[in-house]
Coordinates of C-alpha atoms and ligand atoms in Angstrom, one line a residue:
Chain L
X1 CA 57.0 -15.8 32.7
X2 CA 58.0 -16.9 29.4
X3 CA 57.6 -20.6 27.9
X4 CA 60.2 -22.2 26.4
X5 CA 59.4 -23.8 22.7
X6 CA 60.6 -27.7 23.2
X7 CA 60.1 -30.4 20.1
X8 CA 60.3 -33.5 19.9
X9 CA 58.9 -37.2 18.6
X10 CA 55.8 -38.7 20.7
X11 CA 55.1 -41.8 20.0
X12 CA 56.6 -41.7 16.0
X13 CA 54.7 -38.6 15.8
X14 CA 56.5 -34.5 15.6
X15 CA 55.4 -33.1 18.4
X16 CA 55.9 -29.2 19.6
X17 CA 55.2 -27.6 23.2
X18 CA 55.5 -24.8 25.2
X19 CA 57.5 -25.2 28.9
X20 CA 57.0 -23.4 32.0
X21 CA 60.3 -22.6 33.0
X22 CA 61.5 -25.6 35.4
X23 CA 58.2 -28.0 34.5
X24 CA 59.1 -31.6 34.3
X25 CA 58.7 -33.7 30.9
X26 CA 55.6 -35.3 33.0
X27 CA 53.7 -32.4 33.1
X28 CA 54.7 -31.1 29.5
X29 CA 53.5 -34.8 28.5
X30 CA 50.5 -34.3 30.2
X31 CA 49.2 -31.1 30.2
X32 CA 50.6 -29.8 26.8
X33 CA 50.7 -32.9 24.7
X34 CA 47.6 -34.7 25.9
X35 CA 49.7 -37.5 26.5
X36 CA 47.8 -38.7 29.9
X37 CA 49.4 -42.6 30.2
X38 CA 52.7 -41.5 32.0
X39 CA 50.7 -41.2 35.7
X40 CA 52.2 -38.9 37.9
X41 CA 52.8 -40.4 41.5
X42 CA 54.8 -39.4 43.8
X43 CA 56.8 -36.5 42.0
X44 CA 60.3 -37.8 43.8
X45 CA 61.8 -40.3 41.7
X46 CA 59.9 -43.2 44.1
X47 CA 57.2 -45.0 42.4
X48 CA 57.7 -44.9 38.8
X49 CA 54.6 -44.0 37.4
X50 CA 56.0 -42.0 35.0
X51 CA 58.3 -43.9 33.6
X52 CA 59.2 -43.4 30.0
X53 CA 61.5 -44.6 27.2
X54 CA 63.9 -41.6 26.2
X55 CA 66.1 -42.4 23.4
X56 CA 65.3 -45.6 23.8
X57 CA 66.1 -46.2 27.7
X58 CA 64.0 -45.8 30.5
X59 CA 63.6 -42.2 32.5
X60 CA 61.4 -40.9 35.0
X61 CA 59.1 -38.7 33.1
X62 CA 58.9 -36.2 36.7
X63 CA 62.7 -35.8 37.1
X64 CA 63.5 -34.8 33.6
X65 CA 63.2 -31.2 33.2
X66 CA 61.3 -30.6 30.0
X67 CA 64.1 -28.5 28.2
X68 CA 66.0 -31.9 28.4
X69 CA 64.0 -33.4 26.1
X70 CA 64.5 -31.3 23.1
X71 CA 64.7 -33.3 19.9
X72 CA 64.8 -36.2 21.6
X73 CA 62.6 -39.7 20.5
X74 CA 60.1 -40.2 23.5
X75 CA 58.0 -43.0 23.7
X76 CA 55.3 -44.0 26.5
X77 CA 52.5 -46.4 27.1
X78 CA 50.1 -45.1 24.6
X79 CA 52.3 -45.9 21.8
X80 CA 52.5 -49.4 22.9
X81 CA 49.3 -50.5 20.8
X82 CA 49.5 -50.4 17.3
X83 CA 45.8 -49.4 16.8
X84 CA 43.2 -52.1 17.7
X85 CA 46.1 -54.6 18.3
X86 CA 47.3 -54.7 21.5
X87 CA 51.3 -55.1 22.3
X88 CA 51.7 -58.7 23.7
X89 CA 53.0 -56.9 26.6
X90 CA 49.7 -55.3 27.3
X91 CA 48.0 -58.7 26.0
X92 CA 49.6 -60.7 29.1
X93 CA 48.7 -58.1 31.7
X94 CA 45.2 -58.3 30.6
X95 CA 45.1 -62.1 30.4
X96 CA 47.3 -62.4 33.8
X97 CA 45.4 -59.8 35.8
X98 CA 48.9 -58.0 36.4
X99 CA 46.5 -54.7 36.1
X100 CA 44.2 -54.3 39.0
X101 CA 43.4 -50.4 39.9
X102 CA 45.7 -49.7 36.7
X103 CA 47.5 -46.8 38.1
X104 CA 51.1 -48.3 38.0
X105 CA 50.7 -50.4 34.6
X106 CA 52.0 -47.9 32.4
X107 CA 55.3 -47.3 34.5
X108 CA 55.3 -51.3 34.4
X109 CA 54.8 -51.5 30.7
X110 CA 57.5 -49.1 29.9
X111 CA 60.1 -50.9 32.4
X112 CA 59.2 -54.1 30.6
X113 CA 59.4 -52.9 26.8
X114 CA 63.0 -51.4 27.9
X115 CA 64.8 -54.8 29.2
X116 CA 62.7 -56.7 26.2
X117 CA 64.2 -54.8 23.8
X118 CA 67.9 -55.0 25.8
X119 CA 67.2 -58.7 26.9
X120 CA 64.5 -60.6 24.7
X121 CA 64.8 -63.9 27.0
X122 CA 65.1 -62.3 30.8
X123 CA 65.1 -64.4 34.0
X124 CA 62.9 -64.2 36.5
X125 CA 65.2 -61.8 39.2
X126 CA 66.0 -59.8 35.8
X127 CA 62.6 -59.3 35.7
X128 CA 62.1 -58.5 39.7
X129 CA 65.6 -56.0 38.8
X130 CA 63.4 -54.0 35.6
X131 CA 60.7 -53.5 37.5
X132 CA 62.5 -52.8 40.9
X133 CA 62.0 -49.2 40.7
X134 CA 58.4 -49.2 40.2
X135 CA 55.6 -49.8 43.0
X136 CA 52.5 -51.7 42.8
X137 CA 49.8 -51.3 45.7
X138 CA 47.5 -54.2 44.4
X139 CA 49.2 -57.2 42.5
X140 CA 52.0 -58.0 45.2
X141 CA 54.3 -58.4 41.6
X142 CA 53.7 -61.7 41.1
X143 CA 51.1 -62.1 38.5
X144 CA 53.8 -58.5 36.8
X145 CA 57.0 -61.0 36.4
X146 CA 54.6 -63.9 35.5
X147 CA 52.8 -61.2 32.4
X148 CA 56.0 -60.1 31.5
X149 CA 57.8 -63.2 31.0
X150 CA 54.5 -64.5 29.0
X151 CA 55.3 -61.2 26.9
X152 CA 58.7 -62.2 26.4
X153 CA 58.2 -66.2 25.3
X154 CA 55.2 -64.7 22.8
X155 CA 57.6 -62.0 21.2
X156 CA 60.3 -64.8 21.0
X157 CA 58.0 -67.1 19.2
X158 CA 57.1 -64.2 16.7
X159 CA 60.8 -63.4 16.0
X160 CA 61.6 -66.7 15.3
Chain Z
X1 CA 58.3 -19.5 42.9
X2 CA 59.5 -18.6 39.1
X3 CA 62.7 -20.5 37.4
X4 CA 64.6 -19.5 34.7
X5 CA 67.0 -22.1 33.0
X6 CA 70.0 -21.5 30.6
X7 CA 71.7 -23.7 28.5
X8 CA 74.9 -23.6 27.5
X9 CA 77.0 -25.0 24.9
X10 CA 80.1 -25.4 26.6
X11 CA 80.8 -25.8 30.4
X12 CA 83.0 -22.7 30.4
X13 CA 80.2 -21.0 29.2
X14 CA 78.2 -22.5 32.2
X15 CA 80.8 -22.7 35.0
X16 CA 80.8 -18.6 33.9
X17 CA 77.0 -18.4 34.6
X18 CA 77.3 -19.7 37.9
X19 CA 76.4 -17.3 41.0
X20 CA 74.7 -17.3 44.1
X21 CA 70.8 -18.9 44.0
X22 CA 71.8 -20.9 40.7
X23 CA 71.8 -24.8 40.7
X24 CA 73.8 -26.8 38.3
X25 CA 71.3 -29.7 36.6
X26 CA 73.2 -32.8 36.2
X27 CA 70.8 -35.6 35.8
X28 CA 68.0 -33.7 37.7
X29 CA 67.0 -37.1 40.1
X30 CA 67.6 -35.2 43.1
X31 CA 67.2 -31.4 41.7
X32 CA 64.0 -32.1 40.2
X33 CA 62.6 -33.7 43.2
X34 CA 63.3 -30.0 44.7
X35 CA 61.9 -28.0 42.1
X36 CA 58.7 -30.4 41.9
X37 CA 58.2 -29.6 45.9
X38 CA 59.0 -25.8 45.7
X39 CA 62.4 -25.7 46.7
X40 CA 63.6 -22.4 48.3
X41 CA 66.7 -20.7 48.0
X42 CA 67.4 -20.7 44.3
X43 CA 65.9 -19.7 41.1
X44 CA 67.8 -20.3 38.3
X45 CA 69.1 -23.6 36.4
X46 CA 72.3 -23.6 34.5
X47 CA 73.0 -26.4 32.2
X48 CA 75.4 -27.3 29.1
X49 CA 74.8 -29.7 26.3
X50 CA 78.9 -30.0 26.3
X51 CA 79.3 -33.6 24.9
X52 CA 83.0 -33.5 27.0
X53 CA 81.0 -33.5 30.2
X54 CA 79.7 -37.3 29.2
X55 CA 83.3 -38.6 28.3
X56 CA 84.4 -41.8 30.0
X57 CA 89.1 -42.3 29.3
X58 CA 91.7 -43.3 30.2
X59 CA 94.1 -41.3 31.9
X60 CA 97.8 -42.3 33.3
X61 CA 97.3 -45.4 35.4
X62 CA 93.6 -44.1 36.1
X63 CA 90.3 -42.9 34.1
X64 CA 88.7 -40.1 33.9
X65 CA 84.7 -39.9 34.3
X66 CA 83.2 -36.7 33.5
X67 CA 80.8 -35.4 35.7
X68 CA 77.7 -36.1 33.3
X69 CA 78.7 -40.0 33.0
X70 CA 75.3 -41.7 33.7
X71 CA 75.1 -44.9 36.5
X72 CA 74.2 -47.1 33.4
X73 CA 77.3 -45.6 31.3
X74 CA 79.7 -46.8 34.0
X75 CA 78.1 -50.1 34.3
X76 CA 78.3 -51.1 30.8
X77 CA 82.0 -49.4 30.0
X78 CA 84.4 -52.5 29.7
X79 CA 87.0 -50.4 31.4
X80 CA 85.1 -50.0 34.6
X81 CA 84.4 -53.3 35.9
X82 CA 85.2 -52.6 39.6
X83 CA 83.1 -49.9 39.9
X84 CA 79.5 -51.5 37.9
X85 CA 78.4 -53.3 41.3
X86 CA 78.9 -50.2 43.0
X87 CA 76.6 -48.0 39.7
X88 CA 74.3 -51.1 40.0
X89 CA 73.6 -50.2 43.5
X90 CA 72.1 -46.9 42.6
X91 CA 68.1 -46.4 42.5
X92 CA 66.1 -48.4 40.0
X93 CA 67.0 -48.8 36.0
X94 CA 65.3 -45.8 35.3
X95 CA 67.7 -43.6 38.2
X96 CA 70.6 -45.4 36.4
X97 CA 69.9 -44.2 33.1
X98 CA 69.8 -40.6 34.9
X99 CA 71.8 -40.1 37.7
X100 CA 75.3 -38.7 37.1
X101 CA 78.7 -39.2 38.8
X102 CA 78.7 -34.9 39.7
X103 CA 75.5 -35.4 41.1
X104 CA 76.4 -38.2 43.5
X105 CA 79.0 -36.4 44.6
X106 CA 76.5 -33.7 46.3
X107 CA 74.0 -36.1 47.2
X108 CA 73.1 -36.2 51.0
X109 CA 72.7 -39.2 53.3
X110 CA 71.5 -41.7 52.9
X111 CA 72.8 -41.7 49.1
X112 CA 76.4 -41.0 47.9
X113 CA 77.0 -44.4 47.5
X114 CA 79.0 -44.1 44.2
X115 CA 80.8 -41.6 45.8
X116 CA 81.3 -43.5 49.0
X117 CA 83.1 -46.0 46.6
X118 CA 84.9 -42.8 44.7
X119 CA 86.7 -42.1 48.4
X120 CA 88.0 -45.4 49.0
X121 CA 90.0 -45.1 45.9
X122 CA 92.0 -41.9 46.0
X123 CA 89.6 -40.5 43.1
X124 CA 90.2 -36.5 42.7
X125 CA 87.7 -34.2 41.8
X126 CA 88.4 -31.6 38.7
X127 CA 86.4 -28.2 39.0
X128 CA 86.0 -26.4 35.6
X129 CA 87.8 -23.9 36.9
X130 CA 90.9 -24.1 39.2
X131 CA 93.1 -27.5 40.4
X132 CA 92.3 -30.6 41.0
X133 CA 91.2 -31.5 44.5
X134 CA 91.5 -34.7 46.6
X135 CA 87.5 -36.0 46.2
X136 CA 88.2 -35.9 50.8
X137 CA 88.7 -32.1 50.1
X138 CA 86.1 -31.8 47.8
X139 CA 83.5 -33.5 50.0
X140 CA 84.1 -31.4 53.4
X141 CA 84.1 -28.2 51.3
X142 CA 81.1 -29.2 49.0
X143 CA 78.5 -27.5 50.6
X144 CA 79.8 -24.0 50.4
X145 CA 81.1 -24.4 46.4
X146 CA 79.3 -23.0 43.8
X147 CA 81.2 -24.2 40.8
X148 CA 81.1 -27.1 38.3
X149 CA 82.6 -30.3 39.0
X150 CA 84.3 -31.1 35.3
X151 CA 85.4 -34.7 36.3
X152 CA 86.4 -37.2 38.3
X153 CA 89.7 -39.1 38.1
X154 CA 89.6 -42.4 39.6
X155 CA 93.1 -44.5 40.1
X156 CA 92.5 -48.1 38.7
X157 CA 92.4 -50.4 41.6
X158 CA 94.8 -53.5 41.6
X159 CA 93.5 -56.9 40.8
X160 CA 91.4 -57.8 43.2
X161 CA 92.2 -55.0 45.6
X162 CA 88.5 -53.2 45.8
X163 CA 85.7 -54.2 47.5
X164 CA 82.0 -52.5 47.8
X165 CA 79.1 -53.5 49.8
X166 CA 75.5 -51.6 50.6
X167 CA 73.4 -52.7 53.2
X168 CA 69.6 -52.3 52.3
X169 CA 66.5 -53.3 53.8
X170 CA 64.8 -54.1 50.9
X171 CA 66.2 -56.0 47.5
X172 CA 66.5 -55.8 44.9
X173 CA 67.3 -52.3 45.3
X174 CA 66.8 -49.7 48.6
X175 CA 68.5 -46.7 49.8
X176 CA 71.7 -47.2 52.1
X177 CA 71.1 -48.4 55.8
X178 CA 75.2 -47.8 55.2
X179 CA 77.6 -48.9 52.2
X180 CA 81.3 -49.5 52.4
X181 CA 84.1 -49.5 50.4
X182 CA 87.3 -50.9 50.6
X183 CA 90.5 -50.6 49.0
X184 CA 93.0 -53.3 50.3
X185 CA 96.4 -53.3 48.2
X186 CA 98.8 -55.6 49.7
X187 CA 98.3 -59.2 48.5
X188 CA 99.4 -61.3 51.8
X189 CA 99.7 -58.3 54.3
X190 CA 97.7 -54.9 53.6
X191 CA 99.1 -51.9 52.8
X192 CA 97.9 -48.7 53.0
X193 CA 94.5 -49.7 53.3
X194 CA 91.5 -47.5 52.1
X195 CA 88.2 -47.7 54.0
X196 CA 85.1 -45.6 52.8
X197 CA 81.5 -45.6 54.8
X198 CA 78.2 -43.9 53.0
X199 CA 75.5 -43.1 55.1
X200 CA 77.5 -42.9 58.1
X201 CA 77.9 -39.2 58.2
X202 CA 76.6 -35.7 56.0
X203 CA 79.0 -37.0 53.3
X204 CA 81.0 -40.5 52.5
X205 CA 83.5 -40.4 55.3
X206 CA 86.7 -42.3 55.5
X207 CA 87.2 -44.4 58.5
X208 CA 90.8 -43.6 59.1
X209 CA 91.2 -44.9 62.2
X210 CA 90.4 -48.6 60.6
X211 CA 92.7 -47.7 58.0
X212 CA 95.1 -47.2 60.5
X213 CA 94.7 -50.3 62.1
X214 CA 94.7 -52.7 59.0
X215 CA 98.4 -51.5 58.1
X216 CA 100.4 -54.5 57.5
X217 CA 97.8 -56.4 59.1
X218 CA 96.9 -60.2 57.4
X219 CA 93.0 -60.7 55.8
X220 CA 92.0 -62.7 58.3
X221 CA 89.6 -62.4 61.6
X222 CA 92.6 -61.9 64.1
X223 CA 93.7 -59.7 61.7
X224 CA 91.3 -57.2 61.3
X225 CA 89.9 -57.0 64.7
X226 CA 91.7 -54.0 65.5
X227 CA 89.8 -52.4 62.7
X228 CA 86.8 -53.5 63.7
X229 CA 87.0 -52.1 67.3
X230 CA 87.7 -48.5 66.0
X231 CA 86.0 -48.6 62.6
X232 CA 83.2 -45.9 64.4
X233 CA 86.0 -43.0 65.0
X234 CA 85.1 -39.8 62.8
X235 CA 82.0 -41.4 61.7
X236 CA 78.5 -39.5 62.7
X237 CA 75.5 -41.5 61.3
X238 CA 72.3 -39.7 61.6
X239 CA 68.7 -41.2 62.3
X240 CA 66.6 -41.1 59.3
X241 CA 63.7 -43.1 57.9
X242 CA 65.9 -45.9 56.7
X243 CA 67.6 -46.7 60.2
X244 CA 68.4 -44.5 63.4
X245 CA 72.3 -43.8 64.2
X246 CA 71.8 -46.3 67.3
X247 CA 71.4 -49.0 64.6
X248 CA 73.7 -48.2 61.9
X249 CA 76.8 -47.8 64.9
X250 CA 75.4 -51.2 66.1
X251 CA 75.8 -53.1 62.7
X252 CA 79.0 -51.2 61.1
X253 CA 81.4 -53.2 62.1
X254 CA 79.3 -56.5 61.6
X255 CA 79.2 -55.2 58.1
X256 CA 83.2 -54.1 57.5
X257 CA 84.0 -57.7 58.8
X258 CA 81.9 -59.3 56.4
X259 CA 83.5 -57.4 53.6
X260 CA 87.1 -57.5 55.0
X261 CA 86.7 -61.6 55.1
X262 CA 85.0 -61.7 52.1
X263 CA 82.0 -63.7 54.1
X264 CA 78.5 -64.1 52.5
X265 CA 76.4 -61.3 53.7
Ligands
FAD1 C1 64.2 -43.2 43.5 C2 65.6 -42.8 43.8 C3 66.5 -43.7 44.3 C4 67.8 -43.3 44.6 N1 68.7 -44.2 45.0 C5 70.0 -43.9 45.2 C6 70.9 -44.8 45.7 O1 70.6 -46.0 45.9 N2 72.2 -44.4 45.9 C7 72.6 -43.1 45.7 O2 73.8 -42.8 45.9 N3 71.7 -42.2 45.3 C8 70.4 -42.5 45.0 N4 69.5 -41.6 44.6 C9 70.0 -40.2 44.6 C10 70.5 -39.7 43.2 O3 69.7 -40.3 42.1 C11 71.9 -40.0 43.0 O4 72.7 -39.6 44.1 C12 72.5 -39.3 41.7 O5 73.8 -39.7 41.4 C13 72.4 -37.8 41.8 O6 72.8 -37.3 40.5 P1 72.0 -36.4 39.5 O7 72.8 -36.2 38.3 O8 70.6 -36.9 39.3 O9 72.0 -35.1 40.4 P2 71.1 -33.7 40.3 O10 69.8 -33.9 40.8 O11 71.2 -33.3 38.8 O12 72.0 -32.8 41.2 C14 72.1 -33.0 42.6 C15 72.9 -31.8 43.2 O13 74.2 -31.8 42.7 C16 74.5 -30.6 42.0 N5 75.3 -31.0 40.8 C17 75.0 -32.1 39.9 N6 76.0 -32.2 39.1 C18 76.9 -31.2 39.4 C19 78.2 -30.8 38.8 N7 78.7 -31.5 37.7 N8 78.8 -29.8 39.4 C20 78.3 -29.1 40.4 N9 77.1 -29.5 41.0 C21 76.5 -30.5 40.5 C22 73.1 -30.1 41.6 O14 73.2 -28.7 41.5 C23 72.3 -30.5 42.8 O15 72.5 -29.6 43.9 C24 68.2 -42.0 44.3 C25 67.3 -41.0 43.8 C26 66.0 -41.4 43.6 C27 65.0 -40.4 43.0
FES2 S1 55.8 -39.7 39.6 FE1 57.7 -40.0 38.8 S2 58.5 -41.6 40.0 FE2 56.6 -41.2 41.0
FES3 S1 47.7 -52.3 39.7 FE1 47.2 -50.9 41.2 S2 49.2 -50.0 41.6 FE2 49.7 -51.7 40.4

């Protein structure tokens, strides 16, 4: 069957694949652009995993067919870090042990950058509401809100 | 199973590729899921980059949605106030950002809840081909269509006049144990009363007999009791993982009264 040619920017960077017909942007990411932070869960829509910015708002990487992303500006968990320096985002997770087996802290991440960037001084349920659509089997959420609104007061204190 | 998908520049050009074994995408939350599990019974994918298909206008005393409007559009369009609870209701942020109005309008129980809310206002559905239909129509025909839904037109409720809950078992977001809309015109006494249930049947179903029964009748508990005895007729909730029928029959019209009297839930 023939693959479809699909560009677009990882991460800043040009990036070119070829598609299965019908593969999701998750396993384009994955499999064709090396990109192995979006983690792929569930495959339904139900744990987000695989969540990713797209155009600058949040998608789930396995419901996006990958012809859908043509030209578009993606941007995932491994662009967080701007070489040794982590983002504070990924600083507070560390320091708050919101990361325990690890597996939903991208998805996490990327639901946090996305109301940062809309919302740069959330409350606490706003928080609970980003992150509603992604599951986490070990922290219980907790020390997730507490991380992300630690993010949020250190990235208000740099902007000022 | 092998796919192909074609993308078209205009929805005329797509409606025109539509046949047998071909799905439409729309946002792709509930397609994808399918073609991620091996779906049968299909193996093509038409789409259209048509920027029409993402238009939100006014139109006569309503406004129009096209089909490709996202959740997270209508929630943040000044224009569609009464309707963002009901958008905010949908999935996570991350289905919000995805899932279209055309979509919802073929999603199965226990989802449709945008639609549910679509029913209880008098919205009509515009294929890209052919009139417009009544969205009632629309929903106990959908499964046999093949076409393109265009848009929807929604009649702007009066102030005050529309009301939406869901019922979930989790918060802050879950999938429907039921929803219901309302549509209460009237002021003092009601008049021709809309009432919508999701999750109570295949599709959103109107519960006419309610309607019915609220004619002319005051907002108030002696009021609506009629309603409330005979809010069940037509309706046909189904068992699934979220709540068996039993339950949802049990609770509906706890839930309608609550939204009737405006009481804290
Ligand atoms: C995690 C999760 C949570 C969810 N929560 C909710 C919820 O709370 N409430 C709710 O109502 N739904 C929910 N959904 C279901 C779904 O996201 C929504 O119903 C959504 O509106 C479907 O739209 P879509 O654009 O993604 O549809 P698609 O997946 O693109 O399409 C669904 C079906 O509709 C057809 N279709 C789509 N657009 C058109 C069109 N314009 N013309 C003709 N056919 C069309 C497709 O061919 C397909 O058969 C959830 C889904 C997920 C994955
Ligand atoms: S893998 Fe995409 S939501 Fe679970
Ligand atoms: S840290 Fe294990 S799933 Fe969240």
């Amino acid at each position: 069957m023939a693959k479809t040619p699909i560009r677009f920017t990882l991460n800043g960077a040009e990036t070119g694949v070829f598609a299965d017909p019908g593969a999701s942007l998750l396993d384009v990411l994955r499999r064709e652009a090396g990109d192995l932070s979006p983690k792929q869960g569930c495959q339904q829509g139900g744990c987000g995993a695989c969540t990713v910015m797209i155009d600058g708002t949040t998608h789930l990487a396995c419901l996006t067919l990958a012809e859908t992303a043509e030209g578009a500006r993606i941007d995932t968990a491994a662009g967080l870090a701007g070489g040794p320096d982590l983002h504070p985002l990924q600083k507070a997770f560390i320091e708050g042990f919101a990361a325990q087996c690890g597996f939903c802290t991208p998805g996490m991440l990327m639901a946090a950058r996305a109301l940062l960037e809309s919302n740069p001084n959330p409350t606490r349920d706003q928080v609970a509401e980003a992150i509603s659509g992604n599951l986490c089997r070990c922290t219980g959420y907790e020390p997730i809100i507490n991380a992300i609104l630690t993010a949020a007061a250190e990235l208000r204190g740099r902007a000022a | 199973m092998s796919i192909t998908v074609e993308t078209y520049p205009s929805l005329r050009e797509a409606a025109r590729a539509m046949r047998e074994s071909t799905w439409y995408l729309g946002g792709g939350t509930l397609l994808m899921r399918g073609v991620n599990y091996g779906a049968q019974g299909f193996d093509r994918i038409v789409r259209t980059t048509d920027a029409a298909m993402r238009e939100i206008h006014p139109e006569g005393g309503g406004i129009r949605l096209g089909a490709g409007v996202r959740m997270a559009q209508v929630m943040a369009h000044p224009d569609l106030a009464f309707l963002a609870p009901v958008a905010r209701s949908v999935g996570g942020p991350a289905v919000r950002n995805m899932a279209t109005v055309g979509g919802n309008l073929f999603a199965r129980s226990p989802f449709g809840d945008f639609t549910t809310a679509l029913l209880a206002l008098d919205a009509s559905v515009q294929m890209a081909e052919g009139p417009a239909l009544p969205l009632e129509s629309f929903l106990s025909g959908r499964d046999r269509q093949r076409g393109i839904v265009a848009s929807v037109l929604v009649p702007r409720p009066s102030q005050g006049a529309f009301r939406f809950a869901k019922v979930t078992r989790t918060r802050p977001k879950g999938a429907s144990v039921m929803c219901i809309a309302a549509h209460l015109p009237g002021g003092g006494r009601i008049t021709n009363a809309r009432v919508a249930f999701g999750a109570m049947g295949a599709t959103p179903l109107r519960a006419k007999a309610a309607e019915t029964a609220l004619e002319g009748a005051g907002p108030d508990a002696g009021g609506i009791q009629r309603a409330l005895d005979v809010c069940l007729q037509g309706l046909d909730p189904q068992d699934d993982a979220i709540a068996s029928a039993w339950y949802r029959r049990e609770v509906a019209p706890v839930h309608l009264r609550r939204l009737l009297l405006g009481e804290e839930r």
